[in-house]
CSV table of N, CA and C in Angstrom, one decimal:
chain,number,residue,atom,x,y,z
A,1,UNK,N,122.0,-178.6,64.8
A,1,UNK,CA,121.0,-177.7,64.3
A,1,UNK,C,121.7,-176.7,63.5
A,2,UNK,N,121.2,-176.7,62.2
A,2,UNK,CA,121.8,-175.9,61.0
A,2,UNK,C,121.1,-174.6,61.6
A,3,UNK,N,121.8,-173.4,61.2
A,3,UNK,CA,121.3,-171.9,61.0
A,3,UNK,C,120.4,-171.7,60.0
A,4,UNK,N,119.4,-171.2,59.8
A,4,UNK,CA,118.3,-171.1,58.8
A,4,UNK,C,119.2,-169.3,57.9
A,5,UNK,N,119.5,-169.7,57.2
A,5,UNK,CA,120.1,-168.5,56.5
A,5,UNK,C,119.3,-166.9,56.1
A,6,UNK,N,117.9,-167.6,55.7
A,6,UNK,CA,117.2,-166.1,55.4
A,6,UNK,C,116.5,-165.7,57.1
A,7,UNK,N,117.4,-166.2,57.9
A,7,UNK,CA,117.3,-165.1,59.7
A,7,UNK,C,118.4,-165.2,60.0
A,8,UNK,N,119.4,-164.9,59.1
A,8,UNK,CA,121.2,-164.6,59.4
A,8,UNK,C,120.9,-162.7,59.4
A,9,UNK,N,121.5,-162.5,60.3
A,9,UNK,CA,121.6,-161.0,60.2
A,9,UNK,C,123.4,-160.9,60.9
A,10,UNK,N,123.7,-160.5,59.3
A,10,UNK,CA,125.8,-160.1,59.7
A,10,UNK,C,125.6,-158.7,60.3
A,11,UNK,N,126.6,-158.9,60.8
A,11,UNK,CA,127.2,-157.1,62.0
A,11,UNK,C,128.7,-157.3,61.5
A,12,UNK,N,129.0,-155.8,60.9
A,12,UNK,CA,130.5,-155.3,60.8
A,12,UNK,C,131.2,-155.2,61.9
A,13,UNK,N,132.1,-155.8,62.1
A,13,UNK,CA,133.1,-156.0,63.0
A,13,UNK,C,134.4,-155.7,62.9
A,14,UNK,N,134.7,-155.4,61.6
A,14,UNK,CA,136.1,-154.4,61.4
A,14,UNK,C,136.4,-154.9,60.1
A,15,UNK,N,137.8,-153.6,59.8
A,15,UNK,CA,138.1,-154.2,58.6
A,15,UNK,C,139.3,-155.3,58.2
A,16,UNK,N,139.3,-156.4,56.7
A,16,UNK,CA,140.0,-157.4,56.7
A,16,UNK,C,141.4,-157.3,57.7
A,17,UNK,N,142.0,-155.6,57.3
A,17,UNK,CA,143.6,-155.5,57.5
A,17,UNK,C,143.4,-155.6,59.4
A,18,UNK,N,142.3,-155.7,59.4
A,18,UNK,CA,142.9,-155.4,60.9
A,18,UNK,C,142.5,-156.7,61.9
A,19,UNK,N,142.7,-157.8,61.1
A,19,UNK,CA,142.4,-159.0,61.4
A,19,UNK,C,143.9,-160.0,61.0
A,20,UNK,N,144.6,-160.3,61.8
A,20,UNK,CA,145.9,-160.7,61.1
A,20,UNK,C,145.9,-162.2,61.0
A,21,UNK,N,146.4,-162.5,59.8
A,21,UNK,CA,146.4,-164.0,59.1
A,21,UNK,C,147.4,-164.7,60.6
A,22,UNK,N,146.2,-165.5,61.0
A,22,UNK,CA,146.9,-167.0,62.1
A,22,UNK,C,147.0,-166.0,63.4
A,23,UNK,N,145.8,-165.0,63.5
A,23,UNK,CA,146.2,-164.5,65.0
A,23,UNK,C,144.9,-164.2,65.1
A,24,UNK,N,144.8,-164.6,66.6
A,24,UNK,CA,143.0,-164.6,66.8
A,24,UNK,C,143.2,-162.9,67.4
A,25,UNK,N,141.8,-162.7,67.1
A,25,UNK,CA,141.7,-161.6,67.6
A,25,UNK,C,140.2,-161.4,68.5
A,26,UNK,N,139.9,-161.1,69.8
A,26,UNK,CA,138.4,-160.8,70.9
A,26,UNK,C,138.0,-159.7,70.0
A,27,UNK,N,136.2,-159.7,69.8
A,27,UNK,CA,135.9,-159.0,70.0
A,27,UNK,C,134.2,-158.4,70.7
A,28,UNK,N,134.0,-158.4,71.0
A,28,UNK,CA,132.3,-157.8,72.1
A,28,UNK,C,131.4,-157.4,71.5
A,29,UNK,N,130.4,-158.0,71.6
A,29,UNK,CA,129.2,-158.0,70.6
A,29,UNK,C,128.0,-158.2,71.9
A,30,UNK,N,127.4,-157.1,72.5
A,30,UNK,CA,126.6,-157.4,73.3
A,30,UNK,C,127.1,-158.1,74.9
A,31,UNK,N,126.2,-159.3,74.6
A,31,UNK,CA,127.0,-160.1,76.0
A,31,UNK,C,127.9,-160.9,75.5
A,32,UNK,N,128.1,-161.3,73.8
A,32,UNK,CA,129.1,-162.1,73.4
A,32,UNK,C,130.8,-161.6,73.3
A,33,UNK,N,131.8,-163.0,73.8
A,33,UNK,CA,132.7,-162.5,73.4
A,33,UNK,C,133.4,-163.4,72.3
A,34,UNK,N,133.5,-163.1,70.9
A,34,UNK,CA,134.0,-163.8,69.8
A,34,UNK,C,135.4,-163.9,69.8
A,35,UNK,N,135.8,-165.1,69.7
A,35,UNK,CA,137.6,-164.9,68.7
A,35,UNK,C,137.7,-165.3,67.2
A,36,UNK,N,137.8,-164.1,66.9
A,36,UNK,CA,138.0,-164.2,65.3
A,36,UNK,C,139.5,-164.5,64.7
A,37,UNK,N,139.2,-165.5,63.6
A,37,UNK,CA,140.9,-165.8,63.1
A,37,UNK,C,140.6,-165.7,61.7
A,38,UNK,N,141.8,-165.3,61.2
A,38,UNK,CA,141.9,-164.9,59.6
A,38,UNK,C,143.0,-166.3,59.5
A,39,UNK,N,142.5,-166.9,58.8
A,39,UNK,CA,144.0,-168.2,57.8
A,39,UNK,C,144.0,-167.6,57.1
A,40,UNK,N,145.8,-168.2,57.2
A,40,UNK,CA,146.3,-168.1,55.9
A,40,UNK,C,146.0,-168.1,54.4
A,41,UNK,N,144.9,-168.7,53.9
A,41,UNK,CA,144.3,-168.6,52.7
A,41,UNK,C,143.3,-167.9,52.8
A,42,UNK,N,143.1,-166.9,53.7
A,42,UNK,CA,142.5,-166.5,53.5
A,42,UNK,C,141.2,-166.1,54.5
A,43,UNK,N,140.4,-167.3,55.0
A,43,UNK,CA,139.2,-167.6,55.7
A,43,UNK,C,139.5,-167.1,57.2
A,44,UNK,N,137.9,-166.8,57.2
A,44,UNK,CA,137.8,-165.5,58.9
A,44,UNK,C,136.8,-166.4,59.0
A,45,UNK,N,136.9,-166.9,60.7
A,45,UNK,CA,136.0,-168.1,61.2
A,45,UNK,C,135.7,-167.0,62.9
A,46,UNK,N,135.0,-167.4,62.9
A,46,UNK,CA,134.3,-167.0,64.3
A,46,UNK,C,133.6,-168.0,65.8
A,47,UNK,N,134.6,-167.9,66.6
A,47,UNK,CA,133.4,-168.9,67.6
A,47,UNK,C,133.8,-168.2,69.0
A,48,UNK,N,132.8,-168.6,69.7
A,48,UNK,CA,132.8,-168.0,71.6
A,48,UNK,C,134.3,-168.3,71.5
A,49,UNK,N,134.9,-167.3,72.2
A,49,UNK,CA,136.2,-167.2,72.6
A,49,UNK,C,136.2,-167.7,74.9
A,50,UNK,N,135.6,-169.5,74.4
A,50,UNK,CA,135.7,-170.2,75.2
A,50,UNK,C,136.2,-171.2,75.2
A,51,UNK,N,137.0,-171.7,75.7
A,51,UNK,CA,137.4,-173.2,75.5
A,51,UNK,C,136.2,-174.0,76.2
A,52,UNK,N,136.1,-175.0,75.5
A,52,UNK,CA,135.3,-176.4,76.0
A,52,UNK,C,135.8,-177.1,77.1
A,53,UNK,N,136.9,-176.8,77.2
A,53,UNK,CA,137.8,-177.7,78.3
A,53,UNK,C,137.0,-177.6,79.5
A,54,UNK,N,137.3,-178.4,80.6
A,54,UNK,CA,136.2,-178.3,81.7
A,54,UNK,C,137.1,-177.4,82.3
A,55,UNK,N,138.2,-176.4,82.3
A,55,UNK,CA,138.6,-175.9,83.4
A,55,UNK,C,138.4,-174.3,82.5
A,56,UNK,N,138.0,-174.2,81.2
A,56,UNK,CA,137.9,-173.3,80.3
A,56,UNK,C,138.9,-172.6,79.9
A,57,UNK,N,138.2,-171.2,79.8
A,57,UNK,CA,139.5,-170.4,79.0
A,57,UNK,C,139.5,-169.9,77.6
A,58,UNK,N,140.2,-168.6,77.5
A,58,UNK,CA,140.2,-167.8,76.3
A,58,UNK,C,140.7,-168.9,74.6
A,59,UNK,N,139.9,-168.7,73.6
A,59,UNK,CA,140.8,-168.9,72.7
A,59,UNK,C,141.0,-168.0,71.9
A,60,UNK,N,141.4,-167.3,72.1
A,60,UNK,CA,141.6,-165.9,70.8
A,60,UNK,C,143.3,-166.0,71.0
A,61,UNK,N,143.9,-166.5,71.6
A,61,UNK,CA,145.3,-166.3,72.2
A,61,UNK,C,146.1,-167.9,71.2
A,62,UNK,N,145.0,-168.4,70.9
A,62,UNK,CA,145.3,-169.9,70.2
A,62,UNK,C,146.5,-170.0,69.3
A,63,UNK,N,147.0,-170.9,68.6
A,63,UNK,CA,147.5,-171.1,67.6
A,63,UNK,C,146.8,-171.6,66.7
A,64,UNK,N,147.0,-170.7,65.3
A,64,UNK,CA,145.9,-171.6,64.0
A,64,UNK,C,147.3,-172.2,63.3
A,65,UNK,N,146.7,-173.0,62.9
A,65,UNK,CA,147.6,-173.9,61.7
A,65,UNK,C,146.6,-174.6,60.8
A,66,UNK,N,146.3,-174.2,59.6
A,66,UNK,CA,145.4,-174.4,58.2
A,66,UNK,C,144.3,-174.1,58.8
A,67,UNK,N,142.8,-174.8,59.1
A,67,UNK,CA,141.9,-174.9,59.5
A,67,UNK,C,141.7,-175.4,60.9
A,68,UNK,N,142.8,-175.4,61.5
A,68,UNK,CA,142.9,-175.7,63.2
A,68,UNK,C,143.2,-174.7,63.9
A,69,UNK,N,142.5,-174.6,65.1
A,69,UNK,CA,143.0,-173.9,66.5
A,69,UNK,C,143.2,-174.9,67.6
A,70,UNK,N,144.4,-174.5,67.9
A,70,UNK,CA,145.2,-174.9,69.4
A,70,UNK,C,144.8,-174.5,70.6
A,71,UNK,N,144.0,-175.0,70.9
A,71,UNK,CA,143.5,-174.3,72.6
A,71,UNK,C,145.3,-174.0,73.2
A,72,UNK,N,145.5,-172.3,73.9
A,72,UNK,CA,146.3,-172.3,73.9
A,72,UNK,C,146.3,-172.7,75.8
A,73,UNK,N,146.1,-172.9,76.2
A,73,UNK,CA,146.2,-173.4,77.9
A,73,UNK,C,146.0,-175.0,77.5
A,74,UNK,N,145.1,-175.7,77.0
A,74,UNK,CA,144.7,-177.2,77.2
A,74,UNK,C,145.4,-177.8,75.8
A,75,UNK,N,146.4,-177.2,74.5
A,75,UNK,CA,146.7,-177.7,73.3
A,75,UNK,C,145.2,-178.3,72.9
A,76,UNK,N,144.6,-178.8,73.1
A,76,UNK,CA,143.4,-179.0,72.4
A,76,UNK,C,143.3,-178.7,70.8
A,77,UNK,N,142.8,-179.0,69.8
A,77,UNK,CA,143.2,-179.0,68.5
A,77,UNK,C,141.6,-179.1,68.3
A,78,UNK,N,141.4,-177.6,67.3
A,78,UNK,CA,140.0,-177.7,67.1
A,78,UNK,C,139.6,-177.4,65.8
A,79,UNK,N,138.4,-177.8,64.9
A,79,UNK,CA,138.6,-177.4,64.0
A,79,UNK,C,137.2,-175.9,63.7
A,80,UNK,N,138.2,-175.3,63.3
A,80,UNK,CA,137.7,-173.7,63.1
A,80,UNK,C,136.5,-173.9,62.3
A,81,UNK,N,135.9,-174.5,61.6
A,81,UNK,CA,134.8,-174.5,60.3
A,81,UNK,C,133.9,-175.1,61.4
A,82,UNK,N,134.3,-176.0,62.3
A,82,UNK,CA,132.9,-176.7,62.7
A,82,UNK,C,132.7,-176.5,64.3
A,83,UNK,N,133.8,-176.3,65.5
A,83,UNK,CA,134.1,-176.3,66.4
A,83,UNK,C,134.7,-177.2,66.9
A,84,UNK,N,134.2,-178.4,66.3
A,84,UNK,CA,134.8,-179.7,67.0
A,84,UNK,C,135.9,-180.1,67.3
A,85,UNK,N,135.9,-180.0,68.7
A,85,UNK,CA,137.6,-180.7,69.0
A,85,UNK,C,137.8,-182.1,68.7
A,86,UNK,N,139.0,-182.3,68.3
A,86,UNK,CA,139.6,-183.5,67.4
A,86,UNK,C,140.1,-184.4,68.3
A,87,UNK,N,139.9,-185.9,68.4
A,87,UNK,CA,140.2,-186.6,69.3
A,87,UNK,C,141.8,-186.5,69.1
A,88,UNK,N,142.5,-187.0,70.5
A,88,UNK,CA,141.3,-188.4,71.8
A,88,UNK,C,140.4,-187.2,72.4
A,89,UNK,N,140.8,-185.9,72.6
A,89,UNK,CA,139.9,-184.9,72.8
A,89,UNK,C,138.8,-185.0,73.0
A,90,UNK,N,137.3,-184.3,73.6
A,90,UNK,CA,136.3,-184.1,72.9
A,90,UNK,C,135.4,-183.1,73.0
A,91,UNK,N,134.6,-182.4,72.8
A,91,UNK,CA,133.9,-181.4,73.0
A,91,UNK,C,133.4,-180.5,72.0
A,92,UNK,N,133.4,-179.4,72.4
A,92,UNK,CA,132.6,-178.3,71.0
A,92,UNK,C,132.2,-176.9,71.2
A,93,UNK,N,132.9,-176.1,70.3
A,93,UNK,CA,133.2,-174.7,70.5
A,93,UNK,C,131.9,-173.9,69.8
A,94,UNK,N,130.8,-172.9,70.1
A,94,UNK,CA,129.8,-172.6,69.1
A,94,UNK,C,130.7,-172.0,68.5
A,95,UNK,N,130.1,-171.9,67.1
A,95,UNK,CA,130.4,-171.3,66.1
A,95,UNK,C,129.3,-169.9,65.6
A,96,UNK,N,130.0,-169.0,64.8
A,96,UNK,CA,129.3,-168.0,63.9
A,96,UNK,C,129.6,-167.9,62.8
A,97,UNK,N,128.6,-167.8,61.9
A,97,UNK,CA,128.9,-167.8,60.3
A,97,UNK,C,129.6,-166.7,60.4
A,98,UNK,N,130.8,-166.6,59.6
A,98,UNK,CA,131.6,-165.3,59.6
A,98,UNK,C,131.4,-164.6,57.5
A,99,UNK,N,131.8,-163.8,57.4
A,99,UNK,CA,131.6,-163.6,56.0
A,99,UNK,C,132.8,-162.5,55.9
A,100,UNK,N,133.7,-161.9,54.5
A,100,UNK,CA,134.0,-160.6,54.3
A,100,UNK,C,133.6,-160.1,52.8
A,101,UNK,N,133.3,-158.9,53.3
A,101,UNK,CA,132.8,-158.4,51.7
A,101,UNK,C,133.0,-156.8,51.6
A,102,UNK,N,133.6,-156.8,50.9
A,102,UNK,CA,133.9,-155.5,50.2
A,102,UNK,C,135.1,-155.0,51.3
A,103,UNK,N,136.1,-156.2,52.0
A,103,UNK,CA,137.3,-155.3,52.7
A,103,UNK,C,136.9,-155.1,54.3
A,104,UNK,N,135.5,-155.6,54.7
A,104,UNK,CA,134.8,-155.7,55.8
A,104,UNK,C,134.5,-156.7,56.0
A,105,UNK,N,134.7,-157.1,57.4
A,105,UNK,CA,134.9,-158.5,58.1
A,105,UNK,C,133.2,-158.2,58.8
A,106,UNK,N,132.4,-159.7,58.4
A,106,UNK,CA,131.3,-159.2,59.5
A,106,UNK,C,130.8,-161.2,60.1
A,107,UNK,N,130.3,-160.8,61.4
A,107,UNK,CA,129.7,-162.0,61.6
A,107,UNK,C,128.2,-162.1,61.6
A,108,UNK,N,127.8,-163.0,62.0
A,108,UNK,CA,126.2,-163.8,62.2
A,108,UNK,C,125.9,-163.9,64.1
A,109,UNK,N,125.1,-163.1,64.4
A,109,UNK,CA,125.0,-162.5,65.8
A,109,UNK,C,124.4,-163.8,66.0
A,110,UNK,N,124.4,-164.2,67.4
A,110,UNK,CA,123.5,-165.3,68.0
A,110,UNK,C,122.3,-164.9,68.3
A,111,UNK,N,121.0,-165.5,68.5
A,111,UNK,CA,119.8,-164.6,68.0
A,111,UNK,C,119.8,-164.5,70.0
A,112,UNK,N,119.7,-163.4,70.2
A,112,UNK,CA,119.2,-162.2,71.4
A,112,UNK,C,118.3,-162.4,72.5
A,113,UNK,N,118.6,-163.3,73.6
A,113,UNK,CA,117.3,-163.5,74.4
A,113,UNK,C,117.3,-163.1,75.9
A,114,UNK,N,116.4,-162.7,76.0
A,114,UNK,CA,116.6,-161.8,77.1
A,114,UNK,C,115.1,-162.9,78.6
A,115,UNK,N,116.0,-162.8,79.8
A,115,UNK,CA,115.6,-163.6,80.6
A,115,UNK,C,114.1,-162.9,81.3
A,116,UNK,N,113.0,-163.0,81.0
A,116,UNK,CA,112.3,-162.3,82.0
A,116,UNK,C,111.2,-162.9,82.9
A,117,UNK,N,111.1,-162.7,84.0
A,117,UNK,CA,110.3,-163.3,84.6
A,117,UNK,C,109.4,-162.6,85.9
């Protein structure tokens, strides 16, 4: 299920320098916790700073290498643009549209639901 773009609403989440190229970095957005990674060329990707793995676990601590993160407890090899872990592997990390503009890092919030009954 694609994101419908005109109900993307970005939140400022810091600036580029404070996002370091191939080091994830947590950050708290409500009840979410994101790991943001800046590559090397450039690109700031955003997904739940969960592993898929059945026994779970942080990825913000990962290794990136081009457009991949390394689940750092399970090596797991994932790809940052889509979530998908790369076989024999398998599973799937959500993702957030990430953007930077004007020197400011911002992401695409997950839309807000609150349990009531």
């Amino acid at each position: 299920m694609e994101y419908m773009k005109e109900q993307e609403t970005f939140y400022p989440i810091g600036t580029l320098d404070q996002f370091l190229p191939q080091i994830g970095r947590t950050v708290k957005w409500r009840e979410w916790e994101i790991a943001v990674f800046r590559t090397s060329d450039g690109g700031v990707y955003a997904l739940e700073n969960r592993s898929p793995h059945p026994k779970g676990g942080p990825l913000a601590e990962g290794i990136v290498s081009g457009h991949y993160l390394y689940d750092p407890l399970h090596d797991w090899k994932i790809d940052l643009t889509t979530g998908l872990v790369q076989l024999p592997d398998q599973g799937q990390v959500l993702t957030f549209p990430a953007k930077v503009e004007g020197g400011q890092v911002y992401f695409a919030a997950p839309a807000v639901q609150t349990a009531q009954s």
